[in-house]
XYZ file of C-alpha atoms in Angstrom:
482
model
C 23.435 50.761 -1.090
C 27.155 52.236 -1.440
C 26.335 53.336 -4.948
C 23.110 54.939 -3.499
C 25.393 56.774 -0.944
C 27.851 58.146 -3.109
C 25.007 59.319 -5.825
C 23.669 60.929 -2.933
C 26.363 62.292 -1.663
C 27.455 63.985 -5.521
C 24.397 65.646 -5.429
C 24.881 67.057 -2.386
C 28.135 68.532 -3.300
C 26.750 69.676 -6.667
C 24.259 71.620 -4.652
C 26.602 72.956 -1.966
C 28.512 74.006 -5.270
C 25.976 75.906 -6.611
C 24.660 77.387 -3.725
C 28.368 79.031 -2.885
C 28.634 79.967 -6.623
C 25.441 82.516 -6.621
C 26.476 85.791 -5.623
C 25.057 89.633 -6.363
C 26.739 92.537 -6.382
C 25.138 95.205 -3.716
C 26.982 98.074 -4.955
C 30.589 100.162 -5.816
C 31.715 102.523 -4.065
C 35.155 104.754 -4.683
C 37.679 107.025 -2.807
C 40.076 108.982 -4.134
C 43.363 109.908 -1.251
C 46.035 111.912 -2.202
C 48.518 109.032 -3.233
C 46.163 105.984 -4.252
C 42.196 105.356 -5.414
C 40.212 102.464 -3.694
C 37.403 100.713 -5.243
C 35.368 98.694 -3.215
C 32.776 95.690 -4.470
C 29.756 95.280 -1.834
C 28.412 91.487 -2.167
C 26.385 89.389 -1.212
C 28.574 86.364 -0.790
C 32.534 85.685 -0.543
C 34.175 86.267 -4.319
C 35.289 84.212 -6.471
C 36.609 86.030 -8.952
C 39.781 86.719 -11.635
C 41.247 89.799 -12.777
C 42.198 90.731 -16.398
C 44.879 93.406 -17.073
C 44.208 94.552 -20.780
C 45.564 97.952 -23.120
C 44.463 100.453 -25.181
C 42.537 101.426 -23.500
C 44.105 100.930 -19.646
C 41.160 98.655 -18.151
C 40.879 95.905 -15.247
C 38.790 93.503 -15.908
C 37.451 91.886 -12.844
C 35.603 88.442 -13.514
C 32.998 87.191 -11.170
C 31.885 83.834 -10.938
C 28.211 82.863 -10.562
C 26.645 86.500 -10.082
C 22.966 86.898 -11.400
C 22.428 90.197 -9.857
C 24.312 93.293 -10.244
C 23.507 97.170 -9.248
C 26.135 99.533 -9.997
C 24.168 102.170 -10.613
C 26.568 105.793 -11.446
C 30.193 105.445 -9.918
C 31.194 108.692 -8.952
C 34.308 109.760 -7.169
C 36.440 111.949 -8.636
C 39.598 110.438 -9.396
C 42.322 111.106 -11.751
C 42.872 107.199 -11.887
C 39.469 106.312 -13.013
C 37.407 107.307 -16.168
C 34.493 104.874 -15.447
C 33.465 101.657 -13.650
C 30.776 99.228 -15.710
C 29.155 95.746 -16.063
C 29.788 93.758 -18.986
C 30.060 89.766 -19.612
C 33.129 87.967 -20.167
C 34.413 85.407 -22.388
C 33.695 82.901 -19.914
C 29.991 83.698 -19.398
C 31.061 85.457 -16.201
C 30.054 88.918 -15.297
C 32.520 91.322 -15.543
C 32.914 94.861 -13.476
C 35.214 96.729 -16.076
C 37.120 99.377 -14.459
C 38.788 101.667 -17.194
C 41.750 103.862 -16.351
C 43.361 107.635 -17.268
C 46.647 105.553 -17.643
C 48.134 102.529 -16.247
C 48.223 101.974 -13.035
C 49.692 99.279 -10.178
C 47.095 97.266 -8.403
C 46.250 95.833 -5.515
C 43.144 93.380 -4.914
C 41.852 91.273 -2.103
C 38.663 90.630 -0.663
C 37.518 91.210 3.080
C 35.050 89.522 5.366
C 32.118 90.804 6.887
C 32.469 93.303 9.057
C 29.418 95.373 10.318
C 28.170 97.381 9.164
C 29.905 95.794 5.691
C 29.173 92.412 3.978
C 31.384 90.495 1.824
C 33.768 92.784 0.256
C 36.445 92.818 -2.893
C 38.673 95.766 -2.471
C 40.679 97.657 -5.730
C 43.534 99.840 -4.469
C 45.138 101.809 -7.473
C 48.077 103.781 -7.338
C 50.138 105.423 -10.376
C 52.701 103.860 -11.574
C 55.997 105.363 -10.835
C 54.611 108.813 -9.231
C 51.988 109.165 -6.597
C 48.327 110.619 -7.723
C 48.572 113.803 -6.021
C 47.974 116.236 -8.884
C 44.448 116.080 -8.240
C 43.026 118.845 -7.379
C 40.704 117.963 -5.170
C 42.506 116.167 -2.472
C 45.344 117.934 -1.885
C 48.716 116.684 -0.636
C 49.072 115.080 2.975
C 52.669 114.125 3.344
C 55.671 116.244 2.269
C 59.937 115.080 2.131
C 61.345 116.470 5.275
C 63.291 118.395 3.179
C 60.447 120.355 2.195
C 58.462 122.905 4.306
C 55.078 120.722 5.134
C 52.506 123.542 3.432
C 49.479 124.921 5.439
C 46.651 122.671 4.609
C 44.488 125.383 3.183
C 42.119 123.394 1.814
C 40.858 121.683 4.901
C 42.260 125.111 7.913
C 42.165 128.348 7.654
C 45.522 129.825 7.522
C 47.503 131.143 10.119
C 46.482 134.501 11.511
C 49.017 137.390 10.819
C 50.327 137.379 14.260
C 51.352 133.802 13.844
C 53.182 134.608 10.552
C 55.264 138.001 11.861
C 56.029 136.220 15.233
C 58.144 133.514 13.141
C 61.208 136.133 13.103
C 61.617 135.061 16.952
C 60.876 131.753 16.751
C 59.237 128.899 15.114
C 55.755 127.427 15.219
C 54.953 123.991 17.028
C 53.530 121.471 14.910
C 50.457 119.436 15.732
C 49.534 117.082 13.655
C 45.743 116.080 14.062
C 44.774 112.673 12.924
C 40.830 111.881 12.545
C 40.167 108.616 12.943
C 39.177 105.803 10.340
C 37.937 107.592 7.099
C 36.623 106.025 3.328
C 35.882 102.607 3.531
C 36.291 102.555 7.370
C 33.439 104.338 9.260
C 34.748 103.238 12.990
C 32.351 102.576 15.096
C 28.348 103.093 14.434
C 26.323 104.856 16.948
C 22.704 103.508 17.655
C 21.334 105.816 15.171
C 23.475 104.932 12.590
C 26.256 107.879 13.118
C 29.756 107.071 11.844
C 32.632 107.535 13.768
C 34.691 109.096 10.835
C 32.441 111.768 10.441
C 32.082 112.934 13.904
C 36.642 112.708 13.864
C 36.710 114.683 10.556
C 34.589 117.990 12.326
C 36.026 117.517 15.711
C 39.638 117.933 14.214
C 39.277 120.217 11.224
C 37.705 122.521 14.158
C 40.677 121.725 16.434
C 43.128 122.570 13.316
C 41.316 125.690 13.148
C 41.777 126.959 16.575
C 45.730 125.775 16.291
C 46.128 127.323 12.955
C 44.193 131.321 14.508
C 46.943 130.721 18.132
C 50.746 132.501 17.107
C 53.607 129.858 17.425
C 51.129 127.001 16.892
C 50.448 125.110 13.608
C 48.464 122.187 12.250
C 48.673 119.520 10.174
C 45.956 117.163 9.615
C 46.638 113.301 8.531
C 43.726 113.305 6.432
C 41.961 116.208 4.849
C 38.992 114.087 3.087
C 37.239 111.182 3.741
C 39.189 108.554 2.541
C 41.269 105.825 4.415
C 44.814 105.607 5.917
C 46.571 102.641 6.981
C 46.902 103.238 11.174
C 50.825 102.249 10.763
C 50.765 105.407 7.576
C 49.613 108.463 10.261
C 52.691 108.339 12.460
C 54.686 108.101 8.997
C 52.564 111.147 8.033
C 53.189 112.967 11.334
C 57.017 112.868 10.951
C 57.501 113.687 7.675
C 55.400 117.112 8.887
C 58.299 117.323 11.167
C 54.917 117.448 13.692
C 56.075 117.846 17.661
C 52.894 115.990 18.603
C 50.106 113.904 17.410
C 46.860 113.926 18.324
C 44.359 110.761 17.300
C 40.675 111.945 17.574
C 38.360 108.671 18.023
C 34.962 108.281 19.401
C 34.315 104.832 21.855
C 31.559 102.175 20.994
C 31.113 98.965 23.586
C 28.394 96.500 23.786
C 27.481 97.961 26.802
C 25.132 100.822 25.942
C 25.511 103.014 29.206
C 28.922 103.191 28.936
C 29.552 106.801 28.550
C 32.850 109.474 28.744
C 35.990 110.383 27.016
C 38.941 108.969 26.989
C 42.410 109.565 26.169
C 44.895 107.007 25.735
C 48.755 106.712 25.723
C 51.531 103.884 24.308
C 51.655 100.866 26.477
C 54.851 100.107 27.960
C 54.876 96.735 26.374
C 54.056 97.972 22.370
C 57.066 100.857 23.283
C 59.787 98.054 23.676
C 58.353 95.835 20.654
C 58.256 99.330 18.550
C 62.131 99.946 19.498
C 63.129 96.420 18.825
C 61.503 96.596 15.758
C 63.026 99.231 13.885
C 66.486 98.346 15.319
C 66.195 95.654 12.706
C 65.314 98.271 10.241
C 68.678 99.501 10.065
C 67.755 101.607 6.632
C 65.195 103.779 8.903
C 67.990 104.618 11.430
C 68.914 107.983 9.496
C 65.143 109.207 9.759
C 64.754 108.339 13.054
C 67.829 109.836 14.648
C 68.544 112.173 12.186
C 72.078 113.358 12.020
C 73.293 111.246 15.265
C 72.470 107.817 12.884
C 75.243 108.978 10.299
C 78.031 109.154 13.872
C 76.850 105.519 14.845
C 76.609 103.869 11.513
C 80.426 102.437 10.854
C 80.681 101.802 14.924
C 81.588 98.340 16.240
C 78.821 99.238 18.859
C 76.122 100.717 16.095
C 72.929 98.677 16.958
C 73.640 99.489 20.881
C 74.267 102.773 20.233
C 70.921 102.925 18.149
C 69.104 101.171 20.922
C 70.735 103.974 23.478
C 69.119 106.922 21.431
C 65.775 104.727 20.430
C 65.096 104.134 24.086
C 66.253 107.722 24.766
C 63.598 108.867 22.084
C 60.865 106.626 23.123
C 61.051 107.254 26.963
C 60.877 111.299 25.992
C 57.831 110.935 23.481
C 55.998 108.425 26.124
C 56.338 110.974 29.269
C 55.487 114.181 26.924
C 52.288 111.897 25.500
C 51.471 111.217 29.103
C 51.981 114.835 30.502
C 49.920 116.047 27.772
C 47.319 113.231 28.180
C 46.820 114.561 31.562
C 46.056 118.205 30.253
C 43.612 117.174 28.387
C 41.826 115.306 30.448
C 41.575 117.845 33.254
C 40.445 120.838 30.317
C 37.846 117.472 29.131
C 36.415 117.369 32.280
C 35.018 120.947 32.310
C 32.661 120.018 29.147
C 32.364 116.431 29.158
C 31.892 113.299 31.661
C 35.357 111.423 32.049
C 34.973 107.310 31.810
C 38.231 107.372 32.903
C 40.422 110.222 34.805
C 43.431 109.175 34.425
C 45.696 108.349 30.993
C 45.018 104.836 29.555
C 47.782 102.717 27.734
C 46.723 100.740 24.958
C 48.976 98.851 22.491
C 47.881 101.144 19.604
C 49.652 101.300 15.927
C 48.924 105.335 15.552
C 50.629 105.856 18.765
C 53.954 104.019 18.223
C 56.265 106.567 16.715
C 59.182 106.587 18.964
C 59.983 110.535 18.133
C 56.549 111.852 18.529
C 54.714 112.487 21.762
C 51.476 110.905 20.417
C 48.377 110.557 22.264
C 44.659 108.843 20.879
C 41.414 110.777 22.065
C 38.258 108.873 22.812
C 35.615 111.796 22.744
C 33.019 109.956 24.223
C 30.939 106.506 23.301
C 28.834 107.262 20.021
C 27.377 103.561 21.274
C 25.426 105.293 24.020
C 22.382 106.832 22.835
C 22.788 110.307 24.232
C 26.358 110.550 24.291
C 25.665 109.569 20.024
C 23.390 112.502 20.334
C 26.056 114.711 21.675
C 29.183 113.799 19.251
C 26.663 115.097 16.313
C 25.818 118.569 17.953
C 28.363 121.087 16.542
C 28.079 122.802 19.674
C 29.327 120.205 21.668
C 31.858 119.653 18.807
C 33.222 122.942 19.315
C 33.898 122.374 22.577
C 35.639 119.292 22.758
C 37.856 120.827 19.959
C 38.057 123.965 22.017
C 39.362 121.684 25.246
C 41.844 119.799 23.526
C 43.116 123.307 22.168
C 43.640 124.726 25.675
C 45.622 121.838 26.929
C 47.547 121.797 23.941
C 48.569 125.652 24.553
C 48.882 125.148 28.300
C 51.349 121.854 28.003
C 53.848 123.879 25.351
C 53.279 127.173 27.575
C 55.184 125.394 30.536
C 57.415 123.052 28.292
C 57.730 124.462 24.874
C 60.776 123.023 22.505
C 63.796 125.089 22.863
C 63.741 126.551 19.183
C 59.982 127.800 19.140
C 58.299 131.585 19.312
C 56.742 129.700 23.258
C 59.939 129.367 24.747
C 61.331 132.939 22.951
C 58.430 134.052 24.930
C 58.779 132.096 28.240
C 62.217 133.094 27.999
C 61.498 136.850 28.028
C 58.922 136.009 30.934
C 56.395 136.872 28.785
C 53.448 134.652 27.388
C 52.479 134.311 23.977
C 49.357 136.288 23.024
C 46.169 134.419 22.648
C 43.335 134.846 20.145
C 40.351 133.232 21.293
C 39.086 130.512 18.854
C 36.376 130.533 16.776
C 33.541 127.746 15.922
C 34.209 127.249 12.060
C 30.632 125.562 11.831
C 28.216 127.701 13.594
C 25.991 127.787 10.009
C 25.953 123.939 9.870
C 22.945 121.025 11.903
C 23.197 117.645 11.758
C 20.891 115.514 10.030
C 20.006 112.472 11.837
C 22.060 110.228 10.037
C 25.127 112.419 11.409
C 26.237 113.920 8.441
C 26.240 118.458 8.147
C 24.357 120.014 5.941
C 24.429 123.700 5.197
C 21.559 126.015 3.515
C 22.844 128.526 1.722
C 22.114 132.237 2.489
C 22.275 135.326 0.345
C 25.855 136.396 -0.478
C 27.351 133.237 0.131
C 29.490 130.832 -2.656
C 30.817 127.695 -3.052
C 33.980 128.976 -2.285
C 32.938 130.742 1.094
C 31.548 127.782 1.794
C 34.637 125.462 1.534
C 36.535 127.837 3.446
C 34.098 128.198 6.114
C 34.034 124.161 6.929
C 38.301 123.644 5.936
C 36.579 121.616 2.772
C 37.963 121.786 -0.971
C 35.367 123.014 -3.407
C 36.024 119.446 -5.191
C 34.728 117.757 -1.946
C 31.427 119.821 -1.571
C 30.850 119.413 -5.340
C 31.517 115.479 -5.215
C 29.216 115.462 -2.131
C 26.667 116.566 -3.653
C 26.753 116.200 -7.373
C 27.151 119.226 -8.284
C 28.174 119.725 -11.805
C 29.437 123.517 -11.691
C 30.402 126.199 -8.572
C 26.781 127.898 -8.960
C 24.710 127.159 -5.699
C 21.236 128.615 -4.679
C 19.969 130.665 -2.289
C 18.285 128.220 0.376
C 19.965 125.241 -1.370
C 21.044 122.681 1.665
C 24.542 120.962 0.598
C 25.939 118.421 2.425
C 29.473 118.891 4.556
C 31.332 116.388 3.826
């Protein structure tokens, strides 16, 4: 009977065995950001997998165990990292997705677990070895040595009007840095209709950027200019090294609940301020970028890491009351085109809002999980005017507390205000399919290149979009925003 059992019991394990070892591979899909490429495996079950690093040519060879379906299809994404992605069979018997390479690269591979609206997932993050990918021309650069002057993102903004460029003599511009949320691989939250979060961040801030970008004595920066991910702990990084004076998170909500409705806006807890301070005390090789000139006074003190602590908290406490002053403004310009779910500032525990020298704040714009609220987020109209709120409390907080050295206080000084130019939507041409993605049909007169510059795209972005293999588009074509 024993032998019976454990018979039994090998041949149950056998099968378990084999059932875990079938897999399929759903699909591949590729990002390019300005300092790494990410390749990402859809499957059908966890991998099991190894990875080959051969020469001439550069190549990864990624070996998967027990797949007996595989769709590819054309891998497309426009990186300088990758020349092509394909299926072959290993050595082993094992299928192989072969990813070849411009040159070598470092690599970084791991696998996720489902997460909706995602299966089973291997994950390839590239990165050039010894010099960051940003050559590319069609993601331009999004972070910049302090050193350097962070450039005008003129591949994602319109530039600055000429007002804001002669007003500079008197004083510089504020810097907002505008993060959309999630991006690439991530889509945030899903509405009921199957709208992703990323893509209703990515209009509302390139139009906010725009309206900064047209105002003298402001100027924006945006995180991300494509849609591709960035690490939630990378955007504050990002912000400061644009020497930014504030940074503004664009999100959209998503609960179970479906008549949950409102925006949002949210500011550093209390509790994730003193963790963040304690933190980076440790980090005693940041201290220079985060207190600048007053770390290099401090630094051979018998009292350094109190000291540190001193200007840290000092730092902190300003960037927390600023993010909460300016939370308020925008929730009182919200409320004049939008229902509030809450009216006063929230405070969450959140990684983008944790720099202790930036006033940062996170915008919820409303809950794409409620239907009409979904329907909402994806008008451009309504778009616009979110964008166009969160522009008028930005110019009304810096009107009445501007930072000493800008062309705002040269003007508040003079008791004088600084001259307005009324915004402009940057997407007036543009509906919303009802997936949630923009589409455009071109009129007579119009290019490629008009077209970038009318939606703060790159030209490589609306050709990658839509597979286009040249700049010539049609008259009544429909492209695709990205």
């Amino acid at each position: 009977m024993s032998l019976i059992v454990r018979v039994f019991s090998l041949m149950l394990l056998l099968l378990c065995s084999h059932s875990w070892a079938v897999n399929s591979v759903k699909g591949v899909r590729i990002w390019h950001a300005p300092d790494n490429t990410r390749l990402v495996l859809d499957l059908a079950n966890a991998p099991s997998h190894k990875v080959k690093r051969l020469s001439n040519p550069s190549r990864l060879e990624i070996e998967l165990a027990g797949v007996n379906s595989l769709n590819i299809g054309a891998v497309t994404g426009d990186s300088p990292l990758v020349k092509r992605v394909y299926a072959s069979r290993a050595p082993s018997a094992a299928t192989a997705i072969v990813i070849e390479l411009s040159f070598p690269v470092s690599d970084s591979i791991f696998s996720l677990p489902p997460s909706p609206p995602y299966g089973h997932r291997l994950v390839v993050d590239l990165k050039a070895q010894g010099a960051a990918s940003s050559g590319h021309q069609g993601a331009p650069v999004t972070s910049v040595t302090p050193s350097t002057p962070a450039p005008a993102v003129s591949q994602s903004v319109p530039s600055a009007s000429p007002g804001a460029t002669n007003s500079r003599a008197t004083g510089r511009d504020i810097i907002i840095a505008i993060d959309a949320g999630h991006g690439g691989q991530d889509p945030g939250a899903v509405g009921p209709k199957g709208t992703h979060e990323k893509i209703i961040t990515q209009s509302v801030s390139r139009q906010l950027a725009a309206m900064i970008n047209q105002q003298p004595g402001l100027k924006a920066v945006l995180t991300r200019t494509g849609d591709y991910y960035i690490h939630p702990n990378k955007r504050p990084e990002i912000a400061r090294q644009k020497q930014a004076d504030l940074l503004i998170s664009i999100h959209a909500d998503a609960v179970q609940n479906r008549k949950a409705h409102g925006a949002s806006v949210w500011v550093l807890s209390m509790r994730r301020a003193t963790t963040e301070v304690g933190r980076m005390l440790e980090q005693t090789e940041q201290h220079s970028e985060l207190l600048g000139g007053v770390a290099e006074i401090i630094k051979d003190s018998a009292n350094e890491r109190y000291l540190a602590q001193t200007v840290l908290d000092l730092s902190m406490n300003h960037s927390m009351v600023t993010g909460f002053e300016v939370a308020k403004e925008v929730l009182r310009e919200m409320s004049t085109v939008a229902h509030l779910h809450k009216k006063e500032p929230q405070a969450a525990s959140l990684a983008v809002l944790k720099a202790p020298d930036i006033p940062s704040i996170l915008v919820e714009t409303g809950f794409i999980s409620n239907y009409n609220e979904e329907r909402l987020l994806k008008d451009p109209n309504h778009q616009h005017k979110l964008a166009l709120a969160i522009f008028r409390a930005i110019k009304g907080y810096f009107e009445k507390s501007p930072p000493a050295d800008s062309l705002f206080a040269a003007h508040k000084n003079n008791g004088r205000s600084v001259p307005t130019v009324m915004p402009t939507s940057q997407n007036r041409s543009a509906t919303v399919a009802s997936n949630g993605h923009r589409t455009h049909k071109v009129k007579r007169g119009e290019s490629l290149s008009r077209v970038a510059k009318q939606y703060g795209v790159s030209m490589a972005e609306l050709r990658r979009h839509n597979n286009l293999k040249s700049d010539n588009i049609l008259i009544g074509q429909v492209l695709r925003i990205p």
